[in-house]
Every structure is written in structure tokens, then in C-alpha cells.
């Protein structure tokens, strides 16, 4: 799996050049706008909610001594919780809403790599959007189900860092999952796509690692994260599909 993780990361190095070569930037205009607006909305909401969560946590300390210190710790914890949950919500929202614009990008990349004689499942704008919403709602539920217990455990002194790292990789996996499905929707139905990503979870994690790291770059990160991550994921997903097809013959 480590080899696939590295492969998923390396795909980013050629993403910018491929986008320019195939003149794909025009397809990313609306998704980049969606990404920016969503990031601003969630960021503003997170800023306001972190204090509320911090205040709630501070009320758990009923003693007067150490009250100020515990309040400060509560604010920090509240901020971290909001950041993590905000990232989870952000990526699933933009991936779902951007699906009808990302699928043509993935298709053009596949045509460039394999030729125009390939046959795909023909899906409409509405079908692409509904599938993306379905996939991302499922992934959002699964991610929260796993992340919330890990988030609680991450506050344990010393060993908490292990759970924090696990949260990062869980986030990366589901980010890569969403990016890969823009290609998979032409080849597989819903359940088949879930199984394909499970078999290639290393590629999903590798793609998602850079996706998450991009979001740490102020302003530019939320603008470029979709174009580069979707392009990188498309290339690697197409390669994986070809590889599986070869073994099936």
C-alpha cells in the first residue's frame, strides 16, 4: 500500500502541466468558485462556533481554582474540533457540488491517455450530481463515525498524537476517494466503485494527503486544490482501471 500512496502523491507533479496541455482550466472556474465560497462560509462559521464550544467545555470545570487555565484549554480544544469537522464538511460539500464539472475533466484526461475509442457509461448532469451527493453523504457519515472517537482519544497526553495522525490519514483517504470517483462513475456503479477504492486505498490516501496539505495554504490552497487533485486522481485511477482490466483478461 505504501507504494500506491507514494504513486498517488507523485501524480501531482505532472498535474499542472497536463491541465495546461489539455486546456482544462476553463472547466475549473465554477468548482474553484464553489471551493472558495464554501471555505469562507465554513471558516466564518468555525470562528464563531469555536468560542461557543470552548465556553461549553469550560463549564465542565466546576472549581474556581484553575478556571482560567481550563477555559483557555477549552477554547483551544473547541478550535481544533471545529477545524477538523470543518475540513471534513468542506471537502464533501465541494466534491458533491463539483461532480458535474469534474467528470468531463476526467473524461478528457482518459481520452488523452487511452484514445477516443473507449466506451463509457453515459450519465447526465443530474445523475452525476446525485451520485456525488450519495457517495459524499455516505463518506461523510463513515468519516464522522471514525473521526469523532479518534478526536476524543487524541486529547490523551503523549499517545494522543497517534490518534491525531490517524485522523489525518482518514481525512486523506476520503478526500482521495471523492477525487477518484469522478473517473469511476463512468465505469462502475455505486457499490462497484466502493470496492474498487477499497482495493486501491493507497492511491486514495496518497491523493488525499496532498489535498489536505493544500488546504493549509492560505487562499491559494482552496483555489487550486480541486484542479490539481482531480487531475492527479484521474490519471492514477485510469492506470488502476487499466491494470485491473489487464489481469481480468
PDB file of C-alpha atoms in Angstrom:
ATOM      1  CA  UNK A   1       0.000   0.000   0.000  1.00  0.00           C
ATOM      2  CA  UNK A   2       2.926   2.338   0.694  1.00  0.00           C
ATOM      3  CA  UNK A   3       3.947   2.082  -2.956  1.00  0.00           C
ATOM      4  CA  UNK A   4       0.468   3.197  -4.028  1.00  0.00           C
ATOM      5  CA  UNK A   5       0.485   6.060  -1.520  1.00  0.00           C
ATOM      6  CA  UNK A   6       3.753   7.342  -2.997  1.00  0.00           C
ATOM      7  CA  UNK A   7       2.352   6.866  -6.508  1.00  0.00           C
ATOM      8  CA  UNK A   8      -0.750   8.879  -5.615  1.00  0.00           C
ATOM      9  CA  UNK A   9       1.453  11.698  -4.310  1.00  0.00           C
ATOM     10  CA  UNK A  10       3.798  11.691  -7.312  1.00  0.00           C
ATOM     11  CA  UNK A  11       0.862  12.109  -9.710  1.00  0.00           C
ATOM     12  CA  UNK A  12       0.590  15.736  -8.575  1.00  0.00           C
ATOM     13  CA  UNK A  13       3.943  16.611 -10.129  1.00  0.00           C
ATOM     14  CA  UNK A  14       2.548  16.321 -13.653  1.00  0.00           C
ATOM     15  CA  UNK A  15      -0.941  17.632 -12.907  1.00  0.00           C
ATOM     16  CA  UNK A  16      -0.342  21.323 -13.638  1.00  0.00           C
ATOM     17  CA  UNK A  17       1.313  20.585 -16.972  1.00  0.00           C
ATOM     18  CA  UNK A  18      -1.463  18.195 -18.032  1.00  0.00           C
ATOM     19  CA  UNK A  19      -4.161  20.746 -17.209  1.00  0.00           C
ATOM     20  CA  UNK A  20      -2.426  23.350 -19.356  1.00  0.00           C
ATOM     21  CA  UNK A  21      -1.700  20.891 -22.180  1.00  0.00           C
ATOM     22  CA  UNK A  22      -5.349  19.804 -22.453  1.00  0.00           C
ATOM     23  CA  UNK A  23      -6.688  23.332 -21.834  1.00  0.00           C
ATOM     24  CA  UNK A  24      -8.742  22.208 -18.846  1.00  0.00           C
ATOM     25  CA  UNK A  25      -8.611  25.371 -16.745  1.00  0.00           C
ATOM     26  CA  UNK A  26     -11.952  26.592 -18.120  1.00  0.00           C
ATOM     27  CA  UNK A  27     -13.700  23.580 -16.590  1.00  0.00           C
ATOM     28  CA  UNK A  28     -12.461  24.504 -13.129  1.00  0.00           C
ATOM     29  CA  UNK A  29     -13.904  28.038 -12.967  1.00  0.00           C
ATOM     30  CA  UNK A  30     -17.170  27.131 -11.241  1.00  0.00           C
ATOM     31  CA  UNK A  31     -15.645  24.433  -8.968  1.00  0.00           C
ATOM     32  CA  UNK A  32     -12.952  26.879  -7.821  1.00  0.00           C
ATOM     33  CA  UNK A  33     -15.664  29.433  -7.049  1.00  0.00           C
ATOM     34  CA  UNK A  34     -17.640  26.785  -5.136  1.00  0.00           C
ATOM     35  CA  UNK A  35     -14.492  25.851  -3.221  1.00  0.00           C
ATOM     36  CA  UNK A  36     -13.711  29.455  -2.277  1.00  0.00           C
ATOM     37  CA  UNK A  37     -17.262  30.345  -1.180  1.00  0.00           C
ATOM     38  CA  UNK A  38     -17.591  27.119   0.832  1.00  0.00           C
ATOM     39  CA  UNK A  39     -14.231  27.691   2.524  1.00  0.00           C
ATOM     40  CA  UNK A  40     -15.177  31.261   3.502  1.00  0.00           C
ATOM     41  CA  UNK A  41     -18.592  30.201   4.818  1.00  0.00           C
ATOM     42  CA  UNK A  42     -17.206  27.312   6.883  1.00  0.00           C
ATOM     43  CA  UNK A  43     -14.270  29.425   8.077  1.00  0.00           C
ATOM     44  CA  UNK A  44     -16.514  32.227   9.343  1.00  0.00           C
ATOM     45  CA  UNK A  45     -18.870  29.731  10.978  1.00  0.00           C
ATOM     46  CA  UNK A  46     -15.951  27.915  12.603  1.00  0.00           C
ATOM     47  CA  UNK A  47     -14.571  31.155  14.036  1.00  0.00           C
ATOM     48  CA  UNK A  48     -17.861  31.909  15.742  1.00  0.00           C
ATOM     49  CA  UNK A  49     -18.600  28.383  16.941  1.00  0.00           C
ATOM     50  CA  UNK A  50     -15.159  27.687  18.434  1.00  0.00           C
ATOM     51  CA  UNK A  51     -15.798  30.178  21.276  1.00  0.00           C
ATOM     52  CA  UNK A  52     -19.182  28.601  21.980  1.00  0.00           C
ATOM     53  CA  UNK A  53     -17.693  25.132  22.197  1.00  0.00           C
ATOM     54  CA  UNK A  54     -14.858  26.448  24.348  1.00  0.00           C
ATOM     55  CA  UNK A  55     -17.362  28.084  26.718  1.00  0.00           C
ATOM     56  CA  UNK A  56     -19.323  24.837  26.955  1.00  0.00           C
ATOM     57  CA  UNK A  57     -16.180  22.848  27.768  1.00  0.00           C
ATOM     58  CA  UNK A  58     -15.075  25.391  30.387  1.00  0.00           C
ATOM     59  CA  UNK A  59     -18.377  24.908  32.248  1.00  0.00           C
ATOM     60  CA  UNK A  60     -17.374  21.315  32.918  1.00  0.00           C
ATOM     61  CA  UNK A  61     -14.764  22.672  35.363  1.00  0.00           C
ATOM     62  CA  UNK A  62     -16.849  23.485  38.455  1.00  0.00           C
ATOM     63  CA  UNK A  63     -13.985  24.630  40.707  1.00  0.00           C
ATOM     64  CA  UNK A  64     -12.707  28.205  40.942  1.00  0.00           C
ATOM     65  CA  UNK A  65      -9.021  27.303  41.063  1.00  0.00           C
ATOM     66  CA  UNK A  66      -7.612  26.730  37.589  1.00  0.00           C
ATOM     67  CA  UNK A  67     -10.780  28.061  35.966  1.00  0.00           C
ATOM     68  CA  UNK A  68      -8.928  30.492  33.689  1.00  0.00           C
ATOM     69  CA  UNK A  69      -6.437  27.845  32.563  1.00  0.00           C
ATOM     70  CA  UNK A  70      -9.188  25.331  31.850  1.00  0.00           C
ATOM     71  CA  UNK A  71     -11.127  27.966  29.882  1.00  0.00           C
ATOM     72  CA  UNK A  72      -8.057  28.603  27.699  1.00  0.00           C
ATOM     73  CA  UNK A  73      -7.622  24.875  27.136  1.00  0.00           C
ATOM     74  CA  UNK A  74     -11.330  24.612  26.328  1.00  0.00           C
ATOM     75  CA  UNK A  75     -11.026  27.317  23.674  1.00  0.00           C
ATOM     76  CA  UNK A  76      -8.062  25.530  22.082  1.00  0.00           C
ATOM     77  CA  UNK A  77      -9.912  22.219  22.072  1.00  0.00           C
ATOM     78  CA  UNK A  78     -13.005  23.914  20.645  1.00  0.00           C
ATOM     79  CA  UNK A  79     -10.935  25.448  17.866  1.00  0.00           C
ATOM     80  CA  UNK A  80      -9.313  22.117  16.961  1.00  0.00           C
ATOM     81  CA  UNK A  81     -12.655  20.316  16.920  1.00  0.00           C
ATOM     82  CA  UNK A  82     -14.179  22.941  14.629  1.00  0.00           C
ATOM     83  CA  UNK A  83     -11.157  22.913  12.284  1.00  0.00           C
ATOM     84  CA  UNK A  84     -11.262  19.129  11.879  1.00  0.00           C
ATOM     85  CA  UNK A  85     -15.037  18.932  11.469  1.00  0.00           C
ATOM     86  CA  UNK A  86     -14.913  21.955   9.151  1.00  0.00           C
ATOM     87  CA  UNK A  87     -12.357  20.262   6.896  1.00  0.00           C
ATOM     88  CA  UNK A  88     -14.483  17.124   6.760  1.00  0.00           C
ATOM     89  CA  UNK A  89     -17.624  19.047   5.840  1.00  0.00           C
ATOM     90  CA  UNK A  90     -15.783  21.314   3.377  1.00  0.00           C
ATOM     91  CA  UNK A  91     -14.330  18.559   1.240  1.00  0.00           C
ATOM     92  CA  UNK A  92     -17.559  16.594   0.955  1.00  0.00           C
ATOM     93  CA  UNK A  93     -19.580  19.686   0.048  1.00  0.00           C
ATOM     94  CA  UNK A  94     -17.241  20.832  -2.716  1.00  0.00           C
ATOM     95  CA  UNK A  95     -16.775  17.309  -4.093  1.00  0.00           C
ATOM     96  CA  UNK A  96     -20.504  16.706  -4.301  1.00  0.00           C
ATOM     97  CA  UNK A  97     -21.367  20.066  -5.892  1.00  0.00           C
ATOM     98  CA  UNK A  98     -18.411  19.988  -8.305  1.00  0.00           C
ATOM     99  CA  UNK A  99     -19.070  16.496  -9.696  1.00  0.00           C
ATOM    100  CA  UNK A 100     -20.878  17.527 -12.925  1.00  0.00           C
ATOM    101  CA  UNK A 101     -17.938  19.828 -13.775  1.00  0.00           C
ATOM    102  CA  UNK A 102     -15.191  17.371 -12.792  1.00  0.00           C
ATOM    103  CA  UNK A 103     -16.499  14.364 -14.704  1.00  0.00           C
ATOM    104  CA  UNK A 104     -15.841  15.986 -18.137  1.00  0.00           C
ATOM    105  CA  UNK A 105     -12.310  16.830 -16.975  1.00  0.00           C
ATOM    106  CA  UNK A 106     -11.690  13.216 -16.031  1.00  0.00           C
ATOM    107  CA  UNK A 107     -13.147  12.031 -19.332  1.00  0.00           C
ATOM    108  CA  UNK A 108     -10.887  14.305 -21.365  1.00  0.00           C
ATOM    109  CA  UNK A 109      -7.858  13.052 -19.441  1.00  0.00           C
ATOM    110  CA  UNK A 110      -8.903   9.456 -20.102  1.00  0.00           C
ATOM    111  CA  UNK A 111      -9.384  10.158 -23.810  1.00  0.00           C
ATOM    112  CA  UNK A 112      -5.931  11.780 -23.914  1.00  0.00           C
ATOM    113  CA  UNK A 113      -4.295   8.783 -22.223  1.00  0.00           C
ATOM    114  CA  UNK A 114      -6.183   5.926 -23.891  1.00  0.00           C
ATOM    115  CA  UNK A 115      -7.636   7.303 -27.103  1.00  0.00           C
ATOM    116  CA  UNK A 116     -11.170   8.140 -28.199  1.00  0.00           C
ATOM    117  CA  UNK A 117     -12.318   4.567 -28.929  1.00  0.00           C
ATOM    118  CA  UNK A 118     -13.036   3.767 -25.287  1.00  0.00           C
ATOM    119  CA  UNK A 119     -16.650   3.194 -24.295  1.00  0.00           C
ATOM    120  CA  UNK A 120     -18.058   4.623 -21.078  1.00  0.00           C
ATOM    121  CA  UNK A 121     -21.284   4.668 -19.157  1.00  0.00           C
ATOM    122  CA  UNK A 122     -23.178   7.747 -20.356  1.00  0.00           C
ATOM    123  CA  UNK A 123     -24.507   9.783 -17.439  1.00  0.00           C
ATOM    124  CA  UNK A 124     -26.346  13.091 -17.327  1.00  0.00           C
ATOM    125  CA  UNK A 125     -25.543  16.225 -15.297  1.00  0.00           C
ATOM    126  CA  UNK A 126     -28.282  15.295 -12.806  1.00  0.00           C
ATOM    127  CA  UNK A 127     -27.092  11.692 -12.495  1.00  0.00           C
ATOM    128  CA  UNK A 128     -23.526  12.806 -11.876  1.00  0.00           C
ATOM    129  CA  UNK A 129     -24.648  15.273  -9.211  1.00  0.00           C
ATOM    130  CA  UNK A 130     -26.923  12.754  -7.476  1.00  0.00           C
ATOM    131  CA  UNK A 131     -24.236  10.053  -7.455  1.00  0.00           C
ATOM    132  CA  UNK A 132     -21.708  12.501  -5.995  1.00  0.00           C
ATOM    133  CA  UNK A 133     -24.167  13.568  -3.295  1.00  0.00           C
ATOM    134  CA  UNK A 134     -24.867   9.928  -2.469  1.00  0.00           C
ATOM    135  CA  UNK A 135     -21.175   8.996  -2.353  1.00  0.00           C
ATOM    136  CA  UNK A 136     -20.216  12.010  -0.265  1.00  0.00           C
ATOM    137  CA  UNK A 137     -23.097  11.642   2.197  1.00  0.00           C
ATOM    138  CA  UNK A 138     -22.042   8.034   2.715  1.00  0.00           C
ATOM    139  CA  UNK A 139     -18.403   9.039   3.116  1.00  0.00           C
ATOM    140  CA  UNK A 140     -19.292  11.933   5.434  1.00  0.00           C
ATOM    141  CA  UNK A 141     -21.205   9.573   7.727  1.00  0.00           C
ATOM    142  CA  UNK A 142     -18.409   6.983   7.733  1.00  0.00           C
ATOM    143  CA  UNK A 143     -15.721   9.606   8.307  1.00  0.00           C
ATOM    144  CA  UNK A 144     -17.547  11.186  11.241  1.00  0.00           C
ATOM    145  CA  UNK A 145     -18.238   7.749  12.707  1.00  0.00           C
ATOM    146  CA  UNK A 146     -14.499   7.011  12.726  1.00  0.00           C
ATOM    147  CA  UNK A 147     -13.128  10.504  13.384  1.00  0.00           C
ATOM    148  CA  UNK A 148     -15.173  11.558  16.428  1.00  0.00           C
ATOM    149  CA  UNK A 149     -13.899   8.721  18.692  1.00  0.00           C
ATOM    150  CA  UNK A 150     -10.348   9.301  17.415  1.00  0.00           C
ATOM    151  CA  UNK A 151     -10.738  13.019  18.079  1.00  0.00           C
ATOM    152  CA  UNK A 152     -11.667  12.325  21.703  1.00  0.00           C
ATOM    153  CA  UNK A 153      -8.731   9.921  22.088  1.00  0.00           C
ATOM    154  CA  UNK A 154      -6.349  12.467  20.508  1.00  0.00           C
ATOM    155  CA  UNK A 155      -6.530  14.606  23.664  1.00  0.00           C
ATOM    156  CA  UNK A 156      -4.885  11.872  25.735  1.00  0.00           C
ATOM    157  CA  UNK A 157      -1.394  13.135  26.679  1.00  0.00           C
ATOM    158  CA  UNK A 158       1.560  11.680  24.715  1.00  0.00           C
ATOM    159  CA  UNK A 159      -0.236   8.843  22.880  1.00  0.00           C
ATOM    160  CA  UNK A 160      -2.844  11.284  21.576  1.00  0.00           C
ATOM    161  CA  UNK A 161      -0.504  12.175  18.703  1.00  0.00           C
ATOM    162  CA  UNK A 162      -1.053   8.676  17.276  1.00  0.00           C
ATOM    163  CA  UNK A 163      -4.798   9.256  17.032  1.00  0.00           C
ATOM    164  CA  UNK A 164      -4.215  12.709  15.511  1.00  0.00           C
ATOM    165  CA  UNK A 165      -2.110  11.103  12.767  1.00  0.00           C
ATOM    166  CA  UNK A 166      -4.841   8.518  12.183  1.00  0.00           C
ATOM    167  CA  UNK A 167      -7.385  11.337  11.779  1.00  0.00           C
ATOM    168  CA  UNK A 168      -5.162  12.902   9.119  1.00  0.00           C
ATOM    169  CA  UNK A 169      -4.960   9.644   7.146  1.00  0.00           C
ATOM    170  CA  UNK A 170      -8.708   9.051   7.462  1.00  0.00           C
ATOM    171  CA  UNK A 171      -9.318  12.546   6.066  1.00  0.00           C
ATOM    172  CA  UNK A 172      -6.836  11.870   3.269  1.00  0.00           C
ATOM    173  CA  UNK A 173      -8.498   8.571   2.340  1.00  0.00           C
ATOM    174  CA  UNK A 174     -11.962  10.053   1.937  1.00  0.00           C
ATOM    175  CA  UNK A 175     -10.624  13.080   0.050  1.00  0.00           C
ATOM    176  CA  UNK A 176      -8.873  10.772  -2.413  1.00  0.00           C
ATOM    177  CA  UNK A 177     -11.997   8.605  -2.576  1.00  0.00           C
ATOM    178  CA  UNK A 178     -14.068  11.557  -3.801  1.00  0.00           C
ATOM    179  CA  UNK A 179     -11.478  12.577  -6.384  1.00  0.00           C
ATOM    180  CA  UNK A 180     -11.227   9.044  -7.776  1.00  0.00           C
ATOM    181  CA  UNK A 181     -14.982   8.689  -8.173  1.00  0.00           C
ATOM    182  CA  UNK A 182     -15.124  11.344 -10.895  1.00  0.00           C
ATOM    183  CA  UNK A 183     -13.488   8.713 -13.101  1.00  0.00           C
ATOM    184  CA  UNK A 184     -15.134   5.664 -11.580  1.00  0.00           C
ATOM    185  CA  UNK A 185     -18.661   6.944 -12.228  1.00  0.00           C
ATOM    186  CA  UNK A 186     -18.173   6.270 -15.961  1.00  0.00           C
ATOM    187  CA  UNK A 187     -17.025   2.699 -15.381  1.00  0.00           C
ATOM    188  CA  UNK A 188     -18.676   1.364 -12.252  1.00  0.00           C
ATOM    189  CA  UNK A 189     -21.947   1.569 -10.422  1.00  0.00           C
ATOM    190  CA  UNK A 190     -22.124   2.730  -6.799  1.00  0.00           C
ATOM    191  CA  UNK A 191     -21.166  -0.483  -4.960  1.00  0.00           C
ATOM    192  CA  UNK A 192     -18.552  -1.475  -7.533  1.00  0.00           C
ATOM    193  CA  UNK A 193     -16.853   1.896  -7.023  1.00  0.00           C
ATOM    194  CA  UNK A 194     -16.740   1.397  -3.250  1.00  0.00           C
ATOM    195  CA  UNK A 195     -14.999  -1.945  -3.719  1.00  0.00           C
ATOM    196  CA  UNK A 196     -12.559  -0.517  -6.268  1.00  0.00           C
ATOM    197  CA  UNK A 197     -11.437   2.258  -3.914  1.00  0.00           C
ATOM    198  CA  UNK A 198     -11.030  -0.251  -1.077  1.00  0.00           C
ATOM    199  CA  UNK A 199      -8.750  -2.330  -3.317  1.00  0.00           C
ATOM    200  CA  UNK A 200      -6.779   0.809  -4.196  1.00  0.00           C
ATOM    201  CA  UNK A 201      -6.917   2.637  -0.873  1.00  0.00           C
ATOM    202  CA  UNK A 202      -3.216   3.531  -1.141  1.00  0.00           C
ATOM    203  CA  UNK A 203      -3.879   5.667  -4.224  1.00  0.00           C
ATOM    204  CA  UNK A 204      -6.775   7.364  -2.415  1.00  0.00           C
ATOM    205  CA  UNK A 205      -4.643   8.127   0.638  1.00  0.00           C
ATOM    206  CA  UNK A 206      -1.731   9.434  -1.455  1.00  0.00           C
ATOM    207  CA  UNK A 207      -4.011  11.737  -3.419  1.00  0.00           C
ATOM    208  CA  UNK A 208      -5.789  12.886  -0.264  1.00  0.00           C
ATOM    209  CA  UNK A 209      -2.576  13.666   1.632  1.00  0.00           C
ATOM    210  CA  UNK A 210      -1.684  16.429  -0.819  1.00  0.00           C
ATOM    211  CA  UNK A 211      -5.337  17.523  -0.957  1.00  0.00           C
ATOM    212  CA  UNK A 212      -5.369  18.115   2.814  1.00  0.00           C
ATOM    213  CA  UNK A 213      -1.945  19.786   2.811  1.00  0.00           C
ATOM    214  CA  UNK A 214      -3.090  22.150   0.059  1.00  0.00           C
ATOM    215  CA  UNK A 215      -5.865  23.401   2.318  1.00  0.00           C
ATOM    216  CA  UNK A 216      -3.226  24.614   4.766  1.00  0.00           C
ATOM    217  CA  UNK A 217      -2.000  27.127   2.164  1.00  0.00           C
ATOM    218  CA  UNK A 218      -3.929  30.394   2.702  1.00  0.00           C
ATOM    219  CA  UNK A 219      -6.252  31.438  -0.146  1.00  0.00           C
ATOM    220  CA  UNK A 220      -4.338  29.723  -2.990  1.00  0.00           C
ATOM    221  CA  UNK A 221      -4.912  26.310  -1.434  1.00  0.00           C
ATOM    222  CA  UNK A 222      -8.705  26.338  -1.739  1.00  0.00           C
ATOM    223  CA  UNK A 223      -8.432  27.701  -5.286  1.00  0.00           C
ATOM    224  CA  UNK A 224      -6.008  25.125  -6.707  1.00  0.00           C
ATOM    225  CA  UNK A 225      -6.850  22.080  -4.611  1.00  0.00           C
ATOM    226  CA  UNK A 226      -9.590  20.741  -6.910  1.00  0.00           C
ATOM    227  CA  UNK A 227      -7.866  21.215 -10.284  1.00  0.00           C
ATOM    228  CA  UNK A 228      -4.643  19.546  -9.184  1.00  0.00           C
ATOM    229  CA  UNK A 229      -6.137  16.805  -7.004  1.00  0.00           C
ATOM    230  CA  UNK A 230      -8.793  15.775  -9.533  1.00  0.00           C
ATOM    231  CA  UNK A 231      -6.261  15.686 -12.365  1.00  0.00           C
ATOM    232  CA  UNK A 232      -3.801  13.624 -10.323  1.00  0.00           C
ATOM    233  CA  UNK A 233      -6.547  11.256  -9.161  1.00  0.00           C
ATOM    234  CA  UNK A 234      -7.889  10.823 -12.695  1.00  0.00           C
ATOM    235  CA  UNK A 235      -4.503   9.774 -14.060  1.00  0.00           C
ATOM    236  CA  UNK A 236      -3.912   7.211 -11.302  1.00  0.00           C
ATOM    237  CA  UNK A 237      -7.481   5.875 -11.347  1.00  0.00           C
ATOM    238  CA  UNK A 238      -7.297   5.327 -15.101  1.00  0.00           C
ATOM    239  CA  UNK A 239      -3.991   3.477 -14.665  1.00  0.00           C
ATOM    240  CA  UNK A 240      -5.501   1.294 -11.936  1.00  0.00           C
ATOM    241  CA  UNK A 241      -8.566   0.539 -14.077  1.00  0.00           C
ATOM    242  CA  UNK A 242      -6.333  -0.491 -16.966  1.00  0.00           C
ATOM    243  CA  UNK A 243      -4.249  -2.684 -14.676  1.00  0.00           C
ATOM    244  CA  UNK A 244      -7.297  -4.485 -13.284  1.00  0.00           C
ATOM    245  CA  UNK A 245      -8.716  -4.883 -16.789  1.00  0.00           C
ATOM    246  CA  UNK A 246      -5.427  -6.451 -17.909  1.00  0.00           C
ATOM    247  CA  UNK A 247      -5.485  -9.030 -15.101  1.00  0.00           C
ATOM    248  CA  UNK A 248      -9.115  -9.896 -15.805  1.00  0.00           C
ATOM    249  CA  UNK A 249      -8.348 -10.868 -19.410  1.00  0.00           C
TER     250      UNK A 249
END
